[in-house]
Amino acid sequence: MSLASVPSPSHALSPYGWDAHWEAEFAPYAGQGLVPGRVVRVDRGQCDVVTADGVVRADTAFVTPHDPLRVICTGDWAAVETDGNPRYVRAYLPRRTAFVRSTSSQRSEGQILAANVDHAIIAVPLSVELDLGRIERFLALAWESGAQPLVVLTKADLVPDPVGLSYLVQDVETAAPGVPVLPVSAANGEGVDVLAAVVAGGTSVLLGTSGAGKSTLANALLGEDVMAVQATREVDGKGRHTTTTRNLLALPGGGVLIDTPGLRGVGLWDAQAGVGQVFAEIEELAEGCRFHDCAHLTEPGCAVLAAIEDGSLPERRLDSYRKLLRENQRIVAKTDARLRSEILKDWKRKSAAGRAALQAKRGGRDR
């Protein structure tokens, strides 16, 4: 079958993000009688794929490798064999972006949550006290994925005082330099039109903890109650997992949205560049340190510590930066033998230097 004889899916799949790039990537599969489609849901070895002829259920047995980062995922563009029963996904196209976190298992594997995402919407509820450290963690993963992050402060109607709300926005902006922060209320519609305009330009993934109001927000963007919603507990503002799978939904105003289950754990996965992006002001300050390998602890001539002293850099930011860097290094070291060796050598070098400094001090006192 020639490529010219294959019906063009451009019109039917364009609402899901199909474009000239994906058409070119799919070209090798067109001659094999396969059809393109976008994965809208994955469930126990099978997935729902939207094609030019509608949604089909397909088996993923041919794309289930041992590497958990290469399994089929919501948001993937797939080459599907639609003849016969069952139908099969034969391959998926190279991903533009991928949102990955580490699992909570002892094996420290990566888990891919969504693929080919343009916007990472981090839903933060104003029904509970802001957790800026958690926001920074989400942002590190978002930047590392290649998507543009956006922080949405949900349930803004619970903060009726405009001044109080503005202070909360400023607090989040401090933790999210270069990232838009948008207060939104699905209850009264505040900010929903602005958010709809942002997500109309591509694929967005909706991220956050249980009770963050993700499903309510998704329904507001969809203009109808598609996603089930449950009330949060008044005692702590937390919710149960209303959404149990990742679902890709076409939005009436353009663009597509991937709604995800609430995330209890948000572990980093090889996200050093993402951490650097979140704390860009610290990395910029570090360029002015006297020593290129300055740890920003007690070193003389440390520009970062000087910023702490003069109040231009909040100490909380530096503590969070150190914490995420350490966590990311541990995760990477578990999968990289060379890095483990380098960390051990560095630890031994610092220990030896510490012992030498202690002996020198003791020697000075003896004299």
XYZ file of N, CA, C and O in Angstrom, residues 187-324:
552
model
N -15.980 27.196 40.818
C -17.303 27.465 41.387
C -17.937 28.717 40.808
O -19.128 28.740 40.482
N -17.139 29.784 40.656
C -17.696 31.033 40.116
C -17.132 31.432 38.761
O -17.466 32.479 38.221
N -16.242 30.586 38.215
C -15.723 30.833 36.871
C -14.524 31.744 36.805
O -13.990 31.993 35.706
N -14.057 32.231 37.942
C -12.910 33.142 37.949
C -11.678 32.469 37.339
O -11.261 31.405 37.766
N -11.082 33.108 36.323
C -9.845 32.634 35.720
C -9.985 31.474 34.762
O -9.017 31.120 34.078
N -11.174 30.870 34.663
C -11.344 29.694 33.801
C -11.153 30.071 32.336
O -10.542 29.320 31.562
N -11.653 31.258 31.933
C -11.516 31.668 30.532
C -10.058 31.915 30.166
O -9.617 31.594 29.052
N -9.283 32.455 31.112
C -7.856 32.684 30.860
C -7.139 31.353 30.705
O -6.327 31.163 29.788
N -7.444 30.414 31.595
C -6.817 29.089 31.518
C -7.207 28.382 30.230
O -6.359 27.742 29.587
N -8.468 28.499 29.826
C -8.926 27.857 28.585
C -8.159 28.401 27.384
O -7.829 27.652 26.455
N -7.850 29.692 27.403
C -7.098 30.289 26.297
C -5.673 29.760 26.255
O -5.105 29.545 25.175
N -5.094 29.515 27.425
C -3.727 28.991 27.494
C -3.664 27.569 26.957
O -2.800 27.227 26.138
N -4.569 26.711 27.409
C -4.511 25.295 27.041
C -5.026 25.027 25.634
O -4.867 23.916 25.111
N -5.633 26.022 25.007
C -6.147 25.823 23.646
C -5.022 25.605 22.643
O -5.262 25.128 21.528
N -3.799 25.917 23.027
C -2.694 25.841 22.084
C -1.885 24.570 22.140
O -0.690 24.605 21.858
N -2.449 23.443 22.501
C -1.673 22.205 22.500
C -2.222 21.185 23.469
O -3.416 21.140 23.750
N -1.314 20.355 24.006
C -1.688 19.306 24.963
C -1.260 19.728 26.355
O -0.115 20.131 26.565
N -2.172 19.622 27.317
C -1.882 19.985 28.700
C -2.111 18.782 29.594
O -3.016 17.986 29.359
N -1.280 18.658 30.632
C -1.490 17.626 31.636
C -1.812 18.315 32.947
O -1.196 19.321 33.314
N -2.805 17.798 33.650
C -3.276 18.374 34.900
C -2.726 17.543 36.051
O -3.021 16.343 36.166
N -1.907 18.167 36.906
C -1.187 17.473 37.966
C -1.511 18.073 39.318
O -1.815 19.261 39.428
N -1.407 17.253 40.355
C -1.635 17.747 41.703
C -1.981 16.621 42.641
O -2.111 15.464 42.242
N -2.117 16.953 43.920
C -2.463 15.958 44.923
C -3.964 15.694 44.910
O -4.736 16.428 44.286
N -4.393 14.656 45.605
C -5.819 14.392 45.761
C -6.452 15.560 46.512
O -5.894 16.062 47.484
N -7.615 15.983 46.049
C -8.297 17.095 46.687
C -7.906 18.452 46.147
O -8.380 19.477 46.650
N -7.049 18.476 45.119
C -6.615 19.759 44.560
C -7.656 20.377 43.637
O -7.489 21.512 43.193
N -8.724 19.622 43.330
C -9.766 20.159 42.463
C -9.493 19.965 40.986
O -10.039 20.688 40.149
N -8.676 18.957 40.635
C -8.315 18.739 39.237
C -9.521 18.343 38.393
O -9.731 18.874 37.293
N -10.318 17.388 38.882
C -11.469 16.922 38.106
C -12.518 18.017 37.952
O -13.125 18.165 36.891
N -12.721 18.806 39.008
C -13.651 19.940 38.923
C -13.156 20.946 37.897
O -13.934 21.494 37.106
N -11.860 21.191 37.903
C -11.276 22.120 36.938
C -11.392 21.572 35.517
O -11.695 22.322 34.574
N -11.162 20.256 35.364
C -11.301 19.637 34.045
C -12.731 19.797 33.522
O -12.948 20.113 32.350
N -13.710 19.591 34.392
C -15.108 19.754 33.985
C -15.395 21.191 33.571
O -16.155 21.439 32.621
N -14.805 22.157 34.276
C -15.010 23.564 33.924
C -14.440 23.864 32.540
O -15.042 24.607 31.752
N -13.296 23.288 32.222
C -12.694 23.498 30.900
C -13.473 22.779 29.809
O -13.559 23.252 28.673
N -14.035 21.621 30.156
C -14.808 20.843 29.187
C -16.209 21.408 28.974
O -16.856 21.115 27.970
N -16.691 22.193 29.937
C -18.028 22.766 29.828
C -19.125 21.790 30.178
O -20.309 22.056 29.935
N -18.775 20.638 30.756
C -19.759 19.644 31.170
C -19.125 18.717 32.202
O -17.904 18.659 32.341
N -19.969 18.011 32.947
C -19.484 17.127 34.005
C -19.095 15.772 33.427
O -19.853 14.810 33.479
N -17.887 15.707 32.878
C -17.364 14.470 32.307
C -16.632 13.659 33.365
O -16.770 12.446 33.450
N -15.842 14.352 34.205
C -15.050 13.685 35.235
C -15.836 13.650 36.540
O -16.451 14.633 36.947
N -15.805 12.492 37.218
C -16.473 12.350 38.505
C -15.762 13.207 39.546
O -14.548 13.377 39.514
N -16.536 13.758 40.474
C -15.992 14.649 41.499
C -16.457 14.173 42.861
O -17.613 13.802 43.045
N -15.543 14.177 43.838
C -15.882 13.832 45.210
C -15.496 14.976 46.130
O -14.553 15.722 45.856
N -16.218 15.122 47.229
C -15.929 16.184 48.186
C -14.653 15.864 48.946
O -14.337 14.709 49.215
N -13.906 16.912 49.304
C -12.711 16.735 50.114
C -13.097 16.692 51.585
O -14.149 17.182 51.986
N -12.202 16.110 52.401
C -12.451 16.054 53.837
C -12.229 17.430 54.440
O -11.210 18.082 54.169
N -13.158 17.874 55.275
C -13.022 19.186 55.877
C -11.867 19.238 56.868
O -11.263 20.277 57.082
N -11.535 18.101 57.472
C -10.521 18.099 58.515
C -9.133 18.466 57.992
O -8.354 19.138 58.648
N -8.793 18.033 56.773
C -7.461 18.331 56.253
C -7.452 18.779 54.807
O -6.401 19.009 54.228
N -8.628 18.902 54.205
C -8.701 19.379 52.829
C -8.283 18.374 51.797
O -8.171 18.687 50.620
N -8.038 17.123 52.197
C -7.596 16.101 51.258
C -8.782 15.383 50.643
O -9.851 15.304 51.222
N -8.564 14.833 49.469
C -9.631 14.112 48.783
C -9.225 12.696 48.465
O -8.068 12.301 48.628
N -10.195 11.924 48.029
C -9.908 10.569 47.563
C -9.623 10.608 46.070
O -9.883 11.593 45.398
N -9.081 9.504 45.551
C -8.715 9.456 44.137
C -9.974 9.349 43.277
O -10.446 8.263 42.956
N -10.524 10.505 42.891
C -11.683 10.515 42.005
C -11.297 9.961 40.637
O -11.955 9.101 40.072
N -10.185 10.474 40.094
C -9.665 9.978 38.821
C -8.701 8.840 39.111
O -7.766 8.992 39.893
N -8.928 7.677 38.490
C -8.083 6.507 38.752
C -7.193 6.156 37.572
O -6.289 5.330 37.703
N -7.445 6.732 36.415
C -6.591 6.516 35.248
C -6.297 7.862 34.604
O -6.958 8.862 34.878
N -5.284 7.885 33.745
C -4.971 9.111 33.014
C -5.792 9.129 31.731
O -5.690 8.219 30.911
N -6.578 10.186 31.560
C -7.494 10.281 30.431
C -7.188 11.505 29.587
O -6.992 12.606 30.129
N -7.155 11.335 28.283
C -6.936 12.438 27.367
C -8.272 12.870 26.782
O -9.012 12.056 26.224
N -8.572 14.166 26.917
C -9.884 14.686 26.534
C -9.716 15.890 25.618
O -8.910 16.788 25.892
N -10.473 15.910 24.528
C -10.456 17.060 23.626
C -11.300 18.173 24.222
O -12.416 17.951 24.682
N -10.763 19.397 24.236
C -11.457 20.543 24.818
C -12.270 21.270 23.761
O -11.826 21.401 22.609
N -13.445 21.778 24.123
C -14.300 22.443 23.132
C -13.676 23.710 22.545
O -13.952 24.072 21.400
N -12.808 24.373 23.323
C -12.177 25.591 22.825
C -10.859 25.358 22.132
O -10.141 26.299 21.805
N -10.522 24.091 21.893
C -9.250 23.748 21.266
C -8.264 23.188 22.279
O -8.331 23.495 23.472
N -7.362 22.358 21.817
C -6.393 21.726 22.696
C -6.941 20.459 23.324
O -8.134 20.153 23.213
N -6.077 19.698 23.966
C -6.484 18.484 24.667
C -5.922 18.521 26.080
O -4.891 19.155 26.349
N -6.602 17.840 26.983
C -6.238 17.841 28.395
C -6.074 16.410 28.879
O -6.936 15.569 28.628
N -4.971 16.135 29.576
C -4.760 14.839 30.219
C -4.987 15.036 31.713
O -4.222 15.745 32.375
N -6.055 14.433 32.223
C -6.338 14.483 33.656
C -5.681 13.280 34.314
O -5.722 12.169 33.776
N -5.058 13.480 35.461
C -4.315 12.409 36.124
C -4.849 12.175 37.529
O -5.431 13.066 38.147
N -4.642 10.965 38.066
C -5.003 10.725 39.472
C -4.168 11.598 40.401
O -3.077 12.041 40.032
N -4.677 11.844 41.598
C -3.904 12.594 42.576
C -2.609 11.880 42.904
O -2.580 10.661 43.060
N -1.533 12.628 42.993
C -0.215 12.049 43.236
C 0.153 12.201 44.707
O 0.288 13.318 45.207
N 0.294 11.071 45.406
C 0.729 11.132 46.803
C 2.227 11.423 46.881
O 2.676 12.206 47.699
N 2.986 10.771 46.025
C 4.426 10.968 46.017
C 4.869 11.598 44.709
O 4.376 11.234 43.642
N 5.768 12.560 44.807
C 6.270 13.233 43.608
C 7.794 13.147 43.640
O 8.479 14.130 43.909
N 8.322 11.949 43.403
C 9.761 11.760 43.448
C 10.433 12.234 42.177
O 9.908 12.072 41.069
N 11.602 12.840 42.332
C 12.361 13.295 41.165
C 12.926 12.090 40.416
O 13.185 11.045 40.982
N 13.121 12.283 39.104
C 13.742 11.245 38.289
C 14.689 11.916 37.299
O 14.264 12.447 36.292
N 15.985 11.914 37.646
C 17.002 12.505 36.784
C 16.571 13.895 36.323
O 16.488 14.184 35.133
N 16.323 14.765 37.289
C 15.736 16.073 36.997
C 16.657 17.221 37.390
O 16.196 18.266 37.833
N 17.958 17.047 37.213
C 18.888 18.088 37.636
C 18.656 19.384 36.875
O 18.688 20.472 37.459
N 18.434 19.286 35.572
C 18.183 20.499 34.788
C 16.892 21.177 35.246
O 16.816 22.409 35.316
N 15.876 20.359 35.567
C 14.621 20.919 36.044
C 14.782 21.629 37.370
O 14.214 22.716 37.576
N 15.568 21.045 38.287
C 15.830 21.690 39.575
C 16.551 23.016 39.347
O 16.225 24.039 39.975
N 17.510 23.006 38.446
C 18.234 24.238 38.146
C 17.332 25.326 37.597
O 17.513 26.514 37.905
N 16.328 24.935 36.814
C 15.385 25.899 36.253
C 14.510 26.501 37.349
O 14.222 27.696 37.344
N 14.071 25.656 38.295
C 13.213 26.143 39.384
C 13.963 27.134 40.264
O 13.398 28.117 40.742
N 15.255 26.856 40.495
C 16.054 27.705 41.364
C 17.087 28.474 40.541
O 18.271 28.536 40.894
N 16.612 29.063 39.469
C 17.512 29.753 38.545
C 18.270 30.884 39.228
O 19.441 31.147 38.909
N 17.634 31.555 40.198
C 18.313 32.681 40.844
C 19.481 32.202 41.694
O 20.509 32.894 41.810
N 19.372 30.993 42.276
C 20.473 30.451 43.080
C 21.633 30.054 42.174
O 22.804 30.331 42.477
N 21.326 29.422 41.053
C 22.392 29.009 40.135
C 23.073 30.222 39.510
O 24.270 30.194 39.230
N 22.304 31.287 39.317
C 22.910 32.526 38.794
C 23.825 33.143 39.842
O 24.927 33.603 39.523
N 23.371 33.159 41.103
C 24.223 33.673 42.179
C 25.496 32.849 42.309
O 26.584 33.388 42.552
N 25.376 31.525 42.143
C 26.511 30.615 42.328
C 27.657 30.910 41.355
O 28.820 30.603 41.642
N 27.307 31.519 40.224
C 28.365 31.869 39.263
C 29.317 32.908 39.834
O 30.439 33.068 39.349
N 28.868 33.633 40.860
C 29.720 34.648 41.481
C 30.475 34.149 42.693
O 31.173 34.939 43.351
N 30.360 32.858 43.019
C 31.084 32.302 44.159
C 32.582 32.224 43.860
O 32.989 32.057 42.706
N 33.406 32.325 44.909
C 34.856 32.296 44.727
C 35.313 30.947 44.181
O 36.218 30.880 43.339
N 34.683 29.858 44.662
C 35.072 28.518 44.230
C 34.012 27.935 43.307
O 32.812 28.016 43.601
N 34.449 27.327 42.209
C 33.502 26.816 41.222
C 32.692 25.643 41.757
O 31.586 25.384 41.297
N 33.241 24.903 42.744
C 32.522 23.773 43.322
C 31.944 24.116 44.698
O 31.778 23.244 45.550
N 31.638 25.372 44.910
C 31.117 25.849 46.195
C 29.824 25.115 46.553
O 28.913 24.991 45.734
N 29.753 24.615 47.776
C 28.562 23.903 48.249
C 27.598 24.846 48.978
O 26.551 24.411 49.454
N 27.965 26.110 49.086
C 27.114 27.132 49.715
C 26.789 26.760 51.160
O 25.647 26.868 51.608
N 27.829 26.314 51.880
C 27.645 25.933 53.288
C 28.429 26.879 54.203
O 27.827 27.655 54.943
N 29.763 26.822 54.128
C 30.596 27.695 54.967
C 31.745 28.304 54.175
O 32.620 28.958 54.755
N 31.746 28.096 52.857
C 32.886 28.524 52.054
C 33.009 30.054 52.040
O 32.004 30.767 51.978
N 34.269 30.568 52.108
C 34.460 32.016 51.979
C 34.164 32.473 50.554
O 34.365 31.726 49.593
N 33.667 33.674 50.427
C 33.387 34.215 49.106
C 32.188 33.596 48.428
O 32.089 33.621 47.198
N 31.264 33.035 49.212
C 30.065 32.410 48.633
C 29.007 33.474 48.365
O 28.488 34.104 49.302
N 28.668 33.662 47.108
C 27.686 34.674 46.730
C 26.280 34.286 47.166
O 25.443 35.155 47.424
N 26.021 32.977 47.254
C 24.693 32.518 47.668
C 24.467 32.826 49.140
O 23.405 33.353 49.523
N 25.462 32.534 49.989
C 25.333 32.830 51.409
C 25.268 34.330 51.653
O 24.576 34.795 52.577
N 25.956 35.098 50.822
C 25.889 36.554 50.948
C 24.470 37.053 50.675
O 23.981 37.985 51.337
N 23.786 36.411 49.702
C 22.404 36.789 49.405
C 21.469 36.409 50.545
O 20.477 37.107 50.805
N 21.784 35.311 51.238
C 21.008 34.937 52.424
C 21.187 36.002 53.506
O 20.228 36.434 54.160
N 22.432 36.440 53.685
C 22.740 37.420 54.724
C 22.055 38.759 54.478
O 21.551 39.389 55.418
N 22.035 39.206 53.225
C 21.435 40.517 52.968
C 19.925 40.451 52.750
O 19.275 41.470 52.502
N 19.354 39.227 52.817
C 17.915 39.080 52.738
C 17.336 39.009 51.339
O 16.113 38.898 51.175
N 18.178 39.055 50.311
C 17.663 39.007 48.940
C 17.292 37.592 48.507
O 16.559 37.412 47.528
N 17.787 36.583 49.231
C 17.434 35.193 48.951
C 16.865 34.559 50.218
O 17.560 34.495 51.241
N 15.616 34.084 50.189
C 15.049 33.426 51.366
C 15.797 32.133 51.691
O 16.111 31.342 50.793
N 16.080 31.918 52.958
C 16.796 30.716 53.363
C 16.007 29.458 53.022
O 16.584 28.404 52.734
N 14.673 29.559 53.048
C 13.837 28.408 52.692
C 14.128 27.937 51.284
O 14.138 26.741 51.005
N 14.381 28.872 50.370
C 14.673 28.509 48.977
C 15.966 27.705 48.891
O 16.039 26.696 48.178
N 16.985 28.141 49.605
C 18.258 27.427 49.559
C 18.117 26.036 50.168
O 18.651 25.065 49.630
N 17.385 25.926 51.274
C 17.168 24.612 51.889
C 16.445 23.673 50.931
O 16.794 22.492 50.810
N 15.430 24.183 50.249
C 14.675 23.360 49.300
C 15.550 22.952 48.118
O 15.495 21.803 47.648
N 16.371 23.867 47.643
C 17.293 23.596 46.531
C 18.248 22.467 46.895
O 18.433 21.515 46.131
N 18.850 22.566 48.097
C 19.776 21.520 48.534
C 19.066 20.171 48.637
O 19.597 19.135 48.224
N 17.869 20.180 49.196
C 17.123 18.937 49.399
C 16.830 18.245 48.068
O 17.032 17.033 47.925
N 16.356 19.007 47.087
C 16.007 18.400 45.805
C 17.253 17.925 45.052
O 17.214 16.887 44.393
